[in-house]
């Protein structure tokens, strides 16, 4: 099979030759205009794959490389000995993960992306034209997404999926989306597992928007499995290799490597994850500035250093601190104690558009979520997730909702709360 590197060599496209411009792009043809020799060159189709996507993959690769290198000191290993076509499964740690993964692969890929990007206006129109992402609704049974993926791979295309469905919050790979292994089994194509290391410290999910840190980030394929290999495996066996290959414990690795991730604002945004004061156990009283998180109730504080470690409290890592507060929350669920998210806004999502429902303080109990005069029984919620730092997404039997809070507030606690309520109910069954 021809690959993009061969096509680039045939076209003799220098690394940064912006004098060559695209003269025509449509569904049938892609042409490059070469100002050096004043002739047009046809970009050949690769085994029925998208010529447009091939074109933009080749065009934007040097841009992605430059961003990854300058912003993150990113290093990567090229994928070799690949199946004819495949699905790439990667862990998810930064908003730049599609760039990180893409640099390891010469051939084009379609990426599965969250539905919320469809509301980015003109930016989504550009992304959709250039990359044609496969849209996935978080917190829903994504049957349409599965069908889109299967259609792509059965036409010989390659697809990249971030198997956790969300960026992890505390440095440890989140649970893989259920039924991922069944999807791989049904696709009847190859599988490439991929792991990104160091991304959690370079761009923590809880950090303020744009607050990235330039430190070691590395990405590489972990396993390459042919469709023949996968045909011999059960769904459970495929699930095990996915979990094994994608698992990353950022703090275990950092304890050995001790890489620096400098930032003047390295703790800012941590209240998006941490909702309990580790000193006095007060709810929603934390605020972050520069490298320090302070409680307005007791005045206690702790710091976050360049190595991602905490000081001033008994917990040395964000993971340990998060596990402690999750334990406290589980006790509160058991005792029926409600949690509140002030100044929340509730929306329904219809046809990729948000429709305002109501505003006010949101409350969650073991039975309901209530905001203003709207009450949603937890028993009607089929799934729940997050996008961004402060937006909760959930689907019910009737609607698809977003629940947002302003900067400085926390919505992760609602997701954790419902998780423990669900686990408690399942234990009783």
CSV table of C-alpha atoms in Angstrom, one decimal:
chain,number,residue,atom,x,y,z
A,1,UNK,CA,0.0,0.0,0.0
A,2,UNK,CA,1.3,3.5,-0.9
A,3,UNK,CA,1.6,5.8,2.1
A,4,UNK,CA,1.8,9.5,2.6
A,5,UNK,CA,5.6,9.7,3.0
A,6,UNK,CA,5.9,8.2,-0.5
A,7,UNK,CA,3.4,10.6,-1.9
A,8,UNK,CA,5.2,13.5,-0.3
A,9,UNK,CA,8.5,12.4,-1.8
A,10,UNK,CA,6.9,12.0,-5.3
A,11,UNK,CA,5.5,15.5,-5.0
A,12,UNK,CA,8.9,16.8,-3.6
A,13,UNK,CA,7.1,19.0,-1.0
A,14,UNK,CA,9.7,20.7,1.2
A,15,UNK,CA,9.1,20.8,5.0
A,16,UNK,CA,8.0,24.5,4.9
A,17,UNK,CA,7.3,25.4,1.3
A,18,UNK,CA,4.2,27.6,1.6
A,19,UNK,CA,4.7,28.9,-1.9
A,20,UNK,CA,2.8,25.9,-3.1
A,21,UNK,CA,-0.8,26.5,-2.6
A,22,UNK,CA,-3.9,24.4,-3.1
A,23,UNK,CA,-5.7,25.6,-6.3
A,24,UNK,CA,-8.6,23.3,-6.2
A,25,UNK,CA,-10.1,20.9,-3.7
A,26,UNK,CA,-13.4,19.1,-4.3
A,27,UNK,CA,-14.7,15.6,-3.9
A,28,UNK,CA,-13.0,14.4,-7.1
A,29,UNK,CA,-9.7,16.1,-7.4
A,30,UNK,CA,-6.9,17.6,-5.4
A,31,UNK,CA,-4.3,19.7,-7.2
A,32,UNK,CA,-1.1,21.3,-6.0
A,33,UNK,CA,0.2,24.3,-7.9
A,34,UNK,CA,4.0,24.3,-8.0
A,35,UNK,CA,5.5,27.7,-8.4
A,36,UNK,CA,9.0,26.3,-8.8
A,37,UNK,CA,8.4,24.6,-12.1
A,38,UNK,CA,5.0,26.1,-12.9
A,39,UNK,CA,3.1,22.9,-13.3
A,40,UNK,CA,0.1,21.1,-11.7
A,41,UNK,CA,0.6,17.8,-10.0
A,42,UNK,CA,-2.2,15.4,-9.1
A,43,UNK,CA,-2.2,14.1,-5.6
A,44,UNK,CA,-3.0,10.4,-6.1
A,45,UNK,CA,-5.6,8.6,-4.3
A,46,UNK,CA,-4.4,6.0,-1.8
A,47,UNK,CA,-6.4,2.8,-2.1
A,48,UNK,CA,-9.8,4.5,-2.1
A,49,UNK,CA,-9.0,6.6,1.0
A,50,UNK,CA,-10.0,10.3,1.2
A,51,UNK,CA,-7.8,12.4,-1.1
A,52,UNK,CA,-8.8,15.5,0.7
A,53,UNK,CA,-7.8,14.1,4.1
A,54,UNK,CA,-4.5,12.8,2.6
A,55,UNK,CA,-3.9,16.3,1.3
A,56,UNK,CA,-4.5,18.0,4.6
A,57,UNK,CA,-2.6,15.4,6.6
A,58,UNK,CA,0.5,16.0,4.5
A,59,UNK,CA,0.0,19.8,4.6
A,60,UNK,CA,-0.5,20.1,8.3
A,61,UNK,CA,1.9,17.5,9.6
A,62,UNK,CA,4.8,20.0,9.8
A,63,UNK,CA,2.5,22.5,11.7
A,64,UNK,CA,1.5,19.8,14.2
A,65,UNK,CA,5.1,18.8,14.6
A,66,UNK,CA,6.2,22.4,15.3
A,67,UNK,CA,3.4,23.0,17.9
A,68,UNK,CA,4.1,19.7,19.7
A,69,UNK,CA,7.9,20.3,19.8
A,70,UNK,CA,7.9,23.9,20.8
A,71,UNK,CA,4.9,23.8,23.2
A,72,UNK,CA,5.6,20.5,24.9
A,73,UNK,CA,9.1,19.2,23.9
A,74,UNK,CA,7.1,16.3,22.5
A,75,UNK,CA,9.0,13.2,21.3
A,76,UNK,CA,7.4,10.2,19.6
A,77,UNK,CA,8.1,6.8,18.1
A,78,UNK,CA,6.9,6.1,14.5
A,79,UNK,CA,4.5,3.2,14.1
A,80,UNK,CA,5.9,0.4,12.0
A,81,UNK,CA,4.7,-2.9,10.5
A,82,UNK,CA,1.1,-1.8,10.5
A,83,UNK,CA,-1.9,-3.9,9.3
A,84,UNK,CA,-3.6,-2.9,6.0
A,85,UNK,CA,-6.0,-0.8,8.0
A,86,UNK,CA,-6.6,-0.4,11.7
A,87,UNK,CA,-8.2,1.3,14.6
A,88,UNK,CA,-5.8,3.2,16.9
A,89,UNK,CA,-6.8,3.3,20.6
A,90,UNK,CA,-5.0,5.8,22.8
A,91,UNK,CA,-5.2,7.1,26.3
A,92,UNK,CA,-6.4,10.7,26.7
A,93,UNK,CA,-4.5,13.3,28.6
A,94,UNK,CA,-4.4,16.6,26.7
A,95,UNK,CA,-6.4,18.6,24.1
A,96,UNK,CA,-3.4,18.1,21.8
A,97,UNK,CA,-3.6,14.3,21.8
A,98,UNK,CA,-4.8,14.0,18.2
A,99,UNK,CA,-1.6,15.8,17.1
A,100,UNK,CA,0.6,13.6,19.4
A,101,UNK,CA,-0.9,10.4,18.0
A,102,UNK,CA,-1.0,11.6,14.4
A,103,UNK,CA,2.7,12.3,14.3
A,104,UNK,CA,3.5,8.6,14.8
A,105,UNK,CA,1.4,7.5,11.8
A,106,UNK,CA,2.1,8.4,8.1
A,107,UNK,CA,-1.3,7.3,6.9
A,108,UNK,CA,-4.4,9.4,7.3
A,109,UNK,CA,-6.8,8.7,10.2
A,110,UNK,CA,-10.3,9.8,11.1
A,111,UNK,CA,-10.6,10.9,14.7
A,112,UNK,CA,-13.6,10.3,17.0
A,113,UNK,CA,-14.4,13.7,18.6
A,114,UNK,CA,-16.9,14.8,21.3
A,115,UNK,CA,-20.2,16.3,20.1
A,116,UNK,CA,-19.6,19.6,21.8
A,117,UNK,CA,-17.1,20.7,19.2
A,118,UNK,CA,-20.1,21.0,16.8
A,119,UNK,CA,-21.0,24.2,18.7
A,120,UNK,CA,-17.6,25.9,18.0
A,121,UNK,CA,-19.1,27.9,15.1
A,122,UNK,CA,-16.7,28.7,12.2
A,123,UNK,CA,-13.9,26.7,13.9
A,124,UNK,CA,-15.9,23.5,13.7
A,125,UNK,CA,-16.7,24.2,10.1
A,126,UNK,CA,-13.0,24.3,9.4
A,127,UNK,CA,-12.3,21.2,11.4
A,128,UNK,CA,-15.1,19.3,9.8
A,129,UNK,CA,-13.9,20.3,6.3
A,130,UNK,CA,-10.3,19.4,7.0
A,131,UNK,CA,-10.5,16.4,9.2
A,132,UNK,CA,-14.1,15.1,8.9
A,133,UNK,CA,-14.3,13.9,12.5
A,134,UNK,CA,-16.6,11.2,13.6
A,135,UNK,CA,-18.9,12.8,16.2
A,136,UNK,CA,-19.6,11.0,19.5
A,137,UNK,CA,-22.2,12.0,22.0
A,138,UNK,CA,-20.7,11.7,25.5
A,139,UNK,CA,-22.9,10.1,28.1
A,140,UNK,CA,-25.1,8.3,25.6
A,141,UNK,CA,-25.3,4.9,24.0
A,142,UNK,CA,-23.4,6.0,20.8
A,143,UNK,CA,-24.9,3.5,18.3
A,144,UNK,CA,-24.5,6.1,15.4
A,145,UNK,CA,-20.9,6.6,16.3
A,146,UNK,CA,-20.2,2.9,16.2
A,147,UNK,CA,-21.8,2.6,12.8
A,148,UNK,CA,-19.8,5.5,11.5
A,149,UNK,CA,-16.6,3.8,12.7
A,150,UNK,CA,-17.5,0.5,11.2
A,151,UNK,CA,-18.3,2.1,7.9
A,152,UNK,CA,-14.9,3.8,7.8
A,153,UNK,CA,-12.8,0.8,8.6
A,154,UNK,CA,-14.8,-1.5,6.2
A,155,UNK,CA,-13.9,0.9,3.4
A,156,UNK,CA,-10.2,0.5,4.3
A,157,UNK,CA,-9.9,3.7,6.4
A,158,UNK,CA,-8.1,4.1,9.7
A,159,UNK,CA,-9.8,5.5,12.8
A,160,UNK,CA,-8.4,6.9,16.1
A,161,UNK,CA,-10.4,6.6,19.3
A,162,UNK,CA,-9.4,8.0,22.7
A,163,UNK,CA,-10.7,5.0,24.6
A,164,UNK,CA,-11.4,6.6,28.0
A,165,UNK,CA,-13.9,9.0,26.3
A,166,UNK,CA,-12.6,11.8,28.6
A,167,UNK,CA,-9.3,13.2,29.7
A,168,UNK,CA,-8.3,11.7,33.0
A,169,UNK,CA,-8.4,14.0,36.0
A,170,UNK,CA,-5.7,12.8,38.4
A,171,UNK,CA,-3.0,11.2,36.3
A,172,UNK,CA,-4.3,7.6,36.2
A,173,UNK,CA,-5.9,6.3,33.0
A,174,UNK,CA,-9.7,6.4,33.4
A,175,UNK,CA,-11.9,3.3,32.7
A,176,UNK,CA,-12.1,2.4,29.1
A,177,UNK,CA,-15.5,3.1,27.5
A,178,UNK,CA,-17.7,0.0,27.8
A,179,UNK,CA,-18.1,-2.1,24.6
A,180,UNK,CA,-14.8,-0.8,23.1
A,181,UNK,CA,-13.5,-4.3,22.9
A,182,UNK,CA,-16.7,-5.5,21.2
A,183,UNK,CA,-16.3,-2.7,18.7
A,184,UNK,CA,-12.8,-3.8,17.9
A,185,UNK,CA,-14.0,-7.4,17.5
A,186,UNK,CA,-16.8,-6.3,15.2
A,187,UNK,CA,-14.6,-4.1,13.1
A,188,UNK,CA,-12.6,-7.0,11.7
A,189,UNK,CA,-9.5,-4.9,11.1
A,190,UNK,CA,-6.2,-4.4,12.9
A,191,UNK,CA,-5.7,-2.7,16.2
A,192,UNK,CA,-2.9,-0.4,17.3
A,193,UNK,CA,-2.7,0.6,21.0
A,194,UNK,CA,-0.9,3.9,21.8
A,195,UNK,CA,0.2,5.5,25.0
A,196,UNK,CA,1.0,9.1,25.8
A,197,UNK,CA,3.3,9.7,28.8
A,198,UNK,CA,3.9,12.9,30.6
A,199,UNK,CA,0.9,14.7,29.2
A,200,UNK,CA,-0.9,14.8,32.5
A,201,UNK,CA,1.7,17.1,34.0
A,202,UNK,CA,2.2,19.2,30.8
A,203,UNK,CA,-1.6,19.9,30.6
A,204,UNK,CA,-3.6,18.8,33.7
A,205,UNK,CA,-7.3,18.5,32.9
A,206,UNK,CA,-8.1,20.6,35.9
A,207,UNK,CA,-5.7,23.5,34.9
A,208,UNK,CA,-7.0,26.9,33.7
A,209,UNK,CA,-7.6,27.1,30.0
A,210,UNK,CA,-4.3,27.6,28.1
A,211,UNK,CA,-2.2,26.9,31.2
A,212,UNK,CA,0.2,24.3,29.7
A,213,UNK,CA,3.7,23.5,30.9
A,214,UNK,CA,6.7,22.7,28.7
A,215,UNK,CA,8.1,19.4,30.0
A,216,UNK,CA,8.7,15.9,28.8
A,217,UNK,CA,5.8,14.3,26.8
A,218,UNK,CA,6.3,11.1,24.9
A,219,UNK,CA,4.0,9.0,22.7
A,220,UNK,CA,4.5,5.6,21.1
A,221,UNK,CA,2.6,2.6,19.8
A,222,UNK,CA,2.4,-0.1,22.5
A,223,UNK,CA,0.9,-3.1,20.6
A,224,UNK,CA,0.1,-3.9,17.0
A,225,UNK,CA,-2.5,-6.6,16.4
A,226,UNK,CA,-3.6,-7.9,13.0
A,227,UNK,CA,-7.2,-8.8,12.3
A,228,UNK,CA,-6.1,-12.4,12.3
A,229,UNK,CA,-4.7,-12.0,15.9
A,230,UNK,CA,-7.9,-10.4,17.0
A,231,UNK,CA,-10.1,-13.1,15.4
A,232,UNK,CA,-8.5,-15.7,17.7
A,233,UNK,CA,-9.2,-13.6,20.8
A,234,UNK,CA,-12.4,-13.4,22.9
A,235,UNK,CA,-14.0,-10.0,23.6
A,236,UNK,CA,-12.7,-10.3,27.2
A,237,UNK,CA,-9.2,-11.0,26.0
A,238,UNK,CA,-9.3,-7.9,23.7
A,239,UNK,CA,-10.6,-5.9,26.6
A,240,UNK,CA,-7.6,-7.0,28.8
A,241,UNK,CA,-5.0,-6.0,26.2
A,242,UNK,CA,-6.6,-2.6,25.7
A,243,UNK,CA,-6.6,-1.9,29.5
A,244,UNK,CA,-3.1,-3.2,29.8
A,245,UNK,CA,-1.6,-1.3,26.9
A,246,UNK,CA,-3.3,2.0,27.6
A,247,UNK,CA,-2.8,2.1,31.3
A,248,UNK,CA,-0.7,5.0,32.5
A,249,UNK,CA,0.0,6.1,36.1
A,250,UNK,CA,1.6,9.5,35.7
A,251,UNK,CA,2.8,9.7,39.4
A,252,UNK,CA,4.4,6.2,39.4
A,253,UNK,CA,6.4,7.2,36.3
A,254,UNK,CA,7.2,10.6,37.7
A,255,UNK,CA,8.5,9.1,41.0
A,256,UNK,CA,11.2,7.5,38.8
A,257,UNK,CA,11.9,10.1,36.1
A,258,UNK,CA,11.4,13.3,38.1
A,259,UNK,CA,10.7,15.6,35.1
A,260,UNK,CA,10.1,19.3,35.6
A,261,UNK,CA,7.0,21.0,34.3
A,262,UNK,CA,7.5,24.7,35.1
A,263,UNK,CA,4.7,27.2,35.2
A,264,UNK,CA,4.1,30.5,37.1
A,265,UNK,CA,0.4,29.4,37.5
A,266,UNK,CA,0.8,25.7,38.0
A,267,UNK,CA,-1.9,25.3,40.7
A,268,UNK,CA,-4.5,27.5,39.0
A,269,UNK,CA,-7.7,25.7,38.3
A,270,UNK,CA,-7.3,22.9,40.8
A,271,UNK,CA,-10.6,23.7,42.4
A,272,UNK,CA,-12.2,22.4,39.2
A,273,UNK,CA,-11.2,18.9,40.6
A,274,UNK,CA,-10.7,19.3,44.3
A,275,UNK,CA,-14.0,20.3,46.1
A,276,UNK,CA,-13.1,19.4,49.7
A,277,UNK,CA,-10.6,21.3,51.8
A,278,UNK,CA,-8.0,18.7,53.0
A,279,UNK,CA,-7.6,20.8,56.2
A,280,UNK,CA,-11.1,21.5,57.5
A,281,UNK,CA,-13.2,19.4,55.0
A,282,UNK,CA,-15.3,22.4,54.0
A,283,UNK,CA,-17.1,22.1,50.6
A,284,UNK,CA,-16.5,24.5,47.7
A,285,UNK,CA,-14.2,26.9,49.6
A,286,UNK,CA,-10.9,26.4,47.7
A,287,UNK,CA,-9.4,29.0,45.4
A,288,UNK,CA,-6.1,28.8,43.5
A,289,UNK,CA,-3.5,31.4,42.6
A,290,UNK,CA,-0.1,30.8,41.1
A,291,UNK,CA,1.3,27.7,42.9
A,292,UNK,CA,-1.0,27.8,45.9
A,293,UNK,CA,-4.6,26.6,46.7
A,294,UNK,CA,-6.2,28.3,49.7
A,295,UNK,CA,-9.4,27.6,51.7
A,296,UNK,CA,-11.6,30.6,52.5
A,297,UNK,CA,-13.2,28.8,55.4
A,298,UNK,CA,-10.1,27.9,57.5
A,299,UNK,CA,-7.3,29.8,55.8
A,300,UNK,CA,-5.4,26.5,55.3
A,301,UNK,CA,-3.4,26.1,52.1
A,302,UNK,CA,-1.2,23.7,50.1
A,303,UNK,CA,1.1,24.1,47.1
A,304,UNK,CA,1.7,22.3,43.8
A,305,UNK,CA,5.4,22.2,42.6
A,306,UNK,CA,7.1,21.9,39.3
A,307,UNK,CA,7.2,18.1,39.6
A,308,UNK,CA,3.4,17.8,40.1
A,309,UNK,CA,3.8,17.1,43.8
A,310,UNK,CA,1.8,18.6,46.7
A,311,UNK,CA,3.1,20.2,49.9
A,312,UNK,CA,1.4,21.4,53.1
A,313,UNK,CA,-1.0,18.5,53.4
A,314,UNK,CA,-0.7,14.7,54.1
A,315,UNK,CA,-1.3,13.9,50.5
A,316,UNK,CA,1.7,14.1,48.2
A,317,UNK,CA,0.0,13.8,44.8
A,318,UNK,CA,-3.2,15.0,43.2
A,319,UNK,CA,-4.2,11.4,42.7
A,320,UNK,CA,-3.9,10.7,46.5
A,321,UNK,CA,-5.9,13.9,47.3
A,322,UNK,CA,-8.6,13.0,44.8
A,323,UNK,CA,-8.9,9.5,46.2
A,324,UNK,CA,-9.3,10.9,49.7
A,325,UNK,CA,-12.1,13.3,48.7
A,326,UNK,CA,-13.8,10.5,46.7
A,327,UNK,CA,-13.8,8.4,49.9
A,328,UNK,CA,-15.4,11.3,51.8
A,329,UNK,CA,-18.0,11.8,49.1
A,330,UNK,CA,-18.8,8.1,49.2
A,331,UNK,CA,-19.5,8.4,52.9
A,332,UNK,CA,-21.8,11.4,52.3
A,333,UNK,CA,-23.8,9.4,49.7
A,334,UNK,CA,-24.2,6.6,52.1
A,335,UNK,CA,-25.5,9.1,54.7
A,336,UNK,CA,-27.8,10.8,52.2
A,337,UNK,CA,-26.0,14.2,52.3
A,338,UNK,CA,-26.7,16.4,49.3
A,339,UNK,CA,-24.1,18.4,47.3
A,340,UNK,CA,-24.6,21.8,45.8
A,341,UNK,CA,-23.2,23.6,42.7
A,342,UNK,CA,-23.9,27.3,42.9
A,343,UNK,CA,-25.0,29.5,39.9
A,344,UNK,CA,-25.5,26.6,37.5
A,345,UNK,CA,-27.1,26.7,34.1
A,346,UNK,CA,-29.1,23.8,32.6
A,347,UNK,CA,-29.4,23.3,28.9
A,348,UNK,CA,-30.9,20.6,26.6
A,349,UNK,CA,-29.0,19.7,23.4
A,350,UNK,CA,-31.1,19.4,20.3
A,351,UNK,CA,-29.6,19.1,16.9
A,352,UNK,CA,-26.1,20.3,18.1
A,353,UNK,CA,-27.7,23.4,19.6
A,354,UNK,CA,-28.0,24.4,23.3
A,355,UNK,CA,-31.5,25.4,24.5
A,356,UNK,CA,-31.6,27.1,27.9
A,357,UNK,CA,-33.8,25.4,30.5
A,358,UNK,CA,-33.2,27.2,33.8
A,359,UNK,CA,-30.6,28.8,36.1
A,360,UNK,CA,-29.9,28.6,39.8
A,361,UNK,CA,-28.1,26.5,42.4
A,362,UNK,CA,-28.0,22.8,41.4
A,363,UNK,CA,-28.4,20.2,44.1
A,364,UNK,CA,-27.8,16.5,43.9
A,365,UNK,CA,-29.1,13.9,46.3
A,366,UNK,CA,-29.1,10.1,46.2
A,367,UNK,CA,-32.5,10.4,44.3
A,368,UNK,CA,-32.5,13.6,42.2
A,369,UNK,CA,-30.7,16.5,40.5
A,370,UNK,CA,-32.7,19.7,41.1
A,371,UNK,CA,-32.1,23.2,39.7
A,372,UNK,CA,-34.7,25.9,40.0
A,373,UNK,CA,-38.1,24.2,39.4
A,374,UNK,CA,-36.6,21.3,37.3
A,375,UNK,CA,-36.1,17.9,39.0
A,376,UNK,CA,-34.4,15.0,37.3
A,377,UNK,CA,-34.5,11.6,38.9
A,378,UNK,CA,-31.1,9.9,39.0
A,379,UNK,CA,-32.9,6.7,38.0
A,380,UNK,CA,-33.7,8.2,34.6
A,381,UNK,CA,-30.1,9.1,33.9
A,382,UNK,CA,-28.5,6.4,31.6
A,383,UNK,CA,-25.0,7.9,31.6
A,384,UNK,CA,-23.0,10.9,32.7
A,385,UNK,CA,-19.7,12.5,31.7
A,386,UNK,CA,-17.8,15.8,31.5
A,387,UNK,CA,-16.4,18.0,28.8
A,388,UNK,CA,-14.1,20.8,29.6
A,389,UNK,CA,-13.6,21.5,33.3
A,390,UNK,CA,-17.0,22.6,34.5
A,391,UNK,CA,-19.6,21.1,32.2
A,392,UNK,CA,-21.5,18.0,33.2
A,393,UNK,CA,-23.2,16.1,30.4
A,394,UNK,CA,-25.9,13.4,30.9
A,395,UNK,CA,-28.7,11.7,29.1
A,396,UNK,CA,-32.0,10.6,30.4
A,397,UNK,CA,-34.9,8.7,28.8
A,398,UNK,CA,-36.2,11.9,27.3
A,399,UNK,CA,-33.4,14.4,26.9
A,400,UNK,CA,-29.7,15.1,26.5
A,401,UNK,CA,-28.5,17.7,29.0
A,402,UNK,CA,-25.6,20.0,29.8
A,403,UNK,CA,-25.2,21.4,33.3
A,404,UNK,CA,-22.6,24.2,33.5
A,405,UNK,CA,-21.1,26.3,36.4
A,406,UNK,CA,-18.9,29.4,36.2
A,407,UNK,CA,-15.2,29.6,36.7
A,408,UNK,CA,-14.1,28.7,40.2
A,409,UNK,CA,-16.9,26.2,40.7
A,410,UNK,CA,-16.8,22.4,40.6
A,411,UNK,CA,-19.0,19.9,38.6
A,412,UNK,CA,-16.8,16.8,39.0
A,413,UNK,CA,-18.4,16.2,42.4
A,414,UNK,CA,-21.8,15.6,40.7
A,415,UNK,CA,-20.2,13.1,38.4
A,416,UNK,CA,-18.6,11.3,41.3
A,417,UNK,CA,-21.8,11.5,43.4
A,418,UNK,CA,-23.9,9.8,40.7
A,419,UNK,CA,-21.1,7.2,40.2
A,420,UNK,CA,-21.4,6.2,43.9
A,421,UNK,CA,-25.2,6.2,43.9
A,422,UNK,CA,-25.2,3.9,40.9
A,423,UNK,CA,-22.5,1.6,42.5
A,424,UNK,CA,-24.6,1.4,45.7
A,425,UNK,CA,-27.7,0.5,43.8
A,426,UNK,CA,-25.9,-2.2,41.8
A,427,UNK,CA,-24.6,-3.7,45.0
A,428,UNK,CA,-28.1,-4.1,46.3
A,429,UNK,CA,-29.3,-5.9,43.2
